[in-house]
Amino acid sequence: MRFLISVLLLGLLAWPWPVVHAARAVRPVKTTAVEVRAEEPPAEPSYPDIAANDEPTPRLNGPRVVGTTPGREFIYRLPVTGAAPLTCTVTNLPPGLTFDAATGVIRGRVEKEGTTPVAITVRNRYGTARATLRIVAGRNKLALTPPMGWNSWNVWGTQVSDEKVRAAAEALERTGLAACGYRYVCIDDGWQGRRTPEGVMQPNERFPDMKALGDWLHARGFLFGMYTSPGPFTCGRYLGSWRHEEADARLYASWGVDYLKHDWCSYEGIARQKTPEVLQQPYIVMRAALDKTDRDIVYAICQYGMGEVWTWARQPNIGGNLWRTTGDIEDTWQSVSEIGFRHSPLARFAGPGGWNDPDMLVLGVVGWGEKTRPTRLTPDEQITHMTLWALLAAPLILGCDLTRLDEFTRRLLTNPEVIGIDQDELGVPATRRDTAQDGTEVWARPLADGRLAVGLFNRSNDTQTVTANWRDLGLRGRCTVRDVWQRRDVGTFDQVFAALVPPHGARLLLLRPQPTAPRSPRRTATPPANQHGNGN
Ligand code: GLA
């Protein structure tokens, strides 16, 4: 129930509610001596039962493998969670890299090609977590797992600014998202100003100093994302890179850019036919320009799937690390479900180094710059969105106002096991394994440690029982089943697992096949309680 109360406020300096409630809260009232009216804080919102990532034990999140090119700048902020103070120790770094324990960032330039198993220990008063992070140095070793980060478009549209980008990066730190692995901070359309007579692009007045912004992000262990378009203009009618590709790539490298989203808009004025050669040409040109710089720049191709881009985006003269597979996403069930569920046939084209991109997440406060609002997806649709993107090995690029992150969205974005599935180093995206007339679907992807990640989806408007049959999953015998959103082991099951799934909702499971042993009447039917204590 909403009602108004009158309060007299003198010197209200700090808003007392935790940041996670801010999206639902009324705006803080100004410091003033006059009588003002404020709404009462809403009751704790109700949302589906998904676990919070607030365990005190230490943990290394994110991927177990990261790549770099020898001789080029490498920045990796260790994504670690657990009760403070946390102590990280990093041993066996390849020559050229150092770890700064104060900032938690590994940086430097790897000297030689090769794979190094780096030992990472995270400690606090609750325990010790040990993990190996493989640092792979070589040519074309970027995006060995799908990029994770934030992009300005879905919330700010073309009204992005230096201030908003810094606020997003600070919020990534404050909310614990950076500690879960979100590390690319990307400016989308709307940063461009004019070109100098020599053809050098100038940012507009909202970006006083791009190099300083890049340095600021790097100092915090973030990576810097930039946007351009191959035509004369971008989709937002700002200047594109047409005939300035080399100069632009050089400029981005001088700013410290680590990720480039290359769009399509206005190139159709140049490419009148859409043959594969014509569709590929602008991406070949920008690839060559990027190769002339001395930076590792993740290459994000954004032409909405034309010409079955997934079949050619990875060819060496293009070297796309991710490619949009569809038109722009919106925060509606129709958009998210139509985009997400069409990816089964595309799975075989993606893998370490190159990913299908079903577009950025539409979770949290979005708005494309007009007027921001909480996503229009229902909570169950949001669970489906995140579940499906993790199963698809999709880039996890947030598109919301991170300064207004509510608790439910924070839980959706920070579940370390969901992120672990997305970032699994085997890099095999899920495919559809079963579908039924009632609108239910079962999807699965194999993981590097032998488990299977399984999504039970209900696309209908009624609650349904969704059944995962082992025969559709290529499994036999007994499997332990873990519920990933609730973060608990459910038990051991034979041949089949069924669960009720709400309308437009999803369950995300981890199945671990059990070794088959000679039948014995005394075998227990449940796994040891700590079977999946480590989850990820
Ligand atoms: C296209 C892209 C979007 C965004 C806008 C910017 O529509 O698909 O993701 O980058 O351009 O104008």
XYZ file of C-alpha atoms and ligand atoms in Angstrom, residues 151 153-154 158 188-190 227 234-237 261 263 265 302 304 324 326-328 359-360, ligand 1:
35
model
C 27.277 -0.726 -22.381
C 22.982 2.081 -25.139
C 19.995 0.346 -23.531
C 22.733 8.764 -27.482
C 27.895 3.082 -27.467
C 26.629 5.596 -30.014
C 26.547 9.297 -29.196
C 31.482 2.175 -30.780
C 25.940 5.824 -37.197
C 22.446 4.645 -36.378
C 22.096 7.662 -34.082
C 23.153 10.005 -36.956
C 31.551 -2.475 -31.517
C 27.757 -1.353 -36.397
C 24.004 1.763 -40.086
C 26.903 -5.546 -35.141
C 22.006 -7.849 -37.001
C 25.031 -9.779 -33.283
C 19.455 -10.333 -34.725
C 17.999 -6.847 -34.707
C 17.887 -4.765 -31.554
C 22.259 -8.479 -27.874
C 22.668 -6.832 -24.503
C 22.143 -0.154 -33.585
C 22.672 -1.241 -32.661
C 22.407 -0.865 -31.227
C 23.038 0.472 -30.921
C 22.531 1.517 -31.889
C 23.264 2.839 -31.741
O 20.756 -0.062 -33.539
O 22.084 -2.464 -32.967
O 22.894 -1.863 -30.352
O 24.427 0.364 -30.996
O 22.711 1.094 -33.229
O 22.758 3.828 -32.574
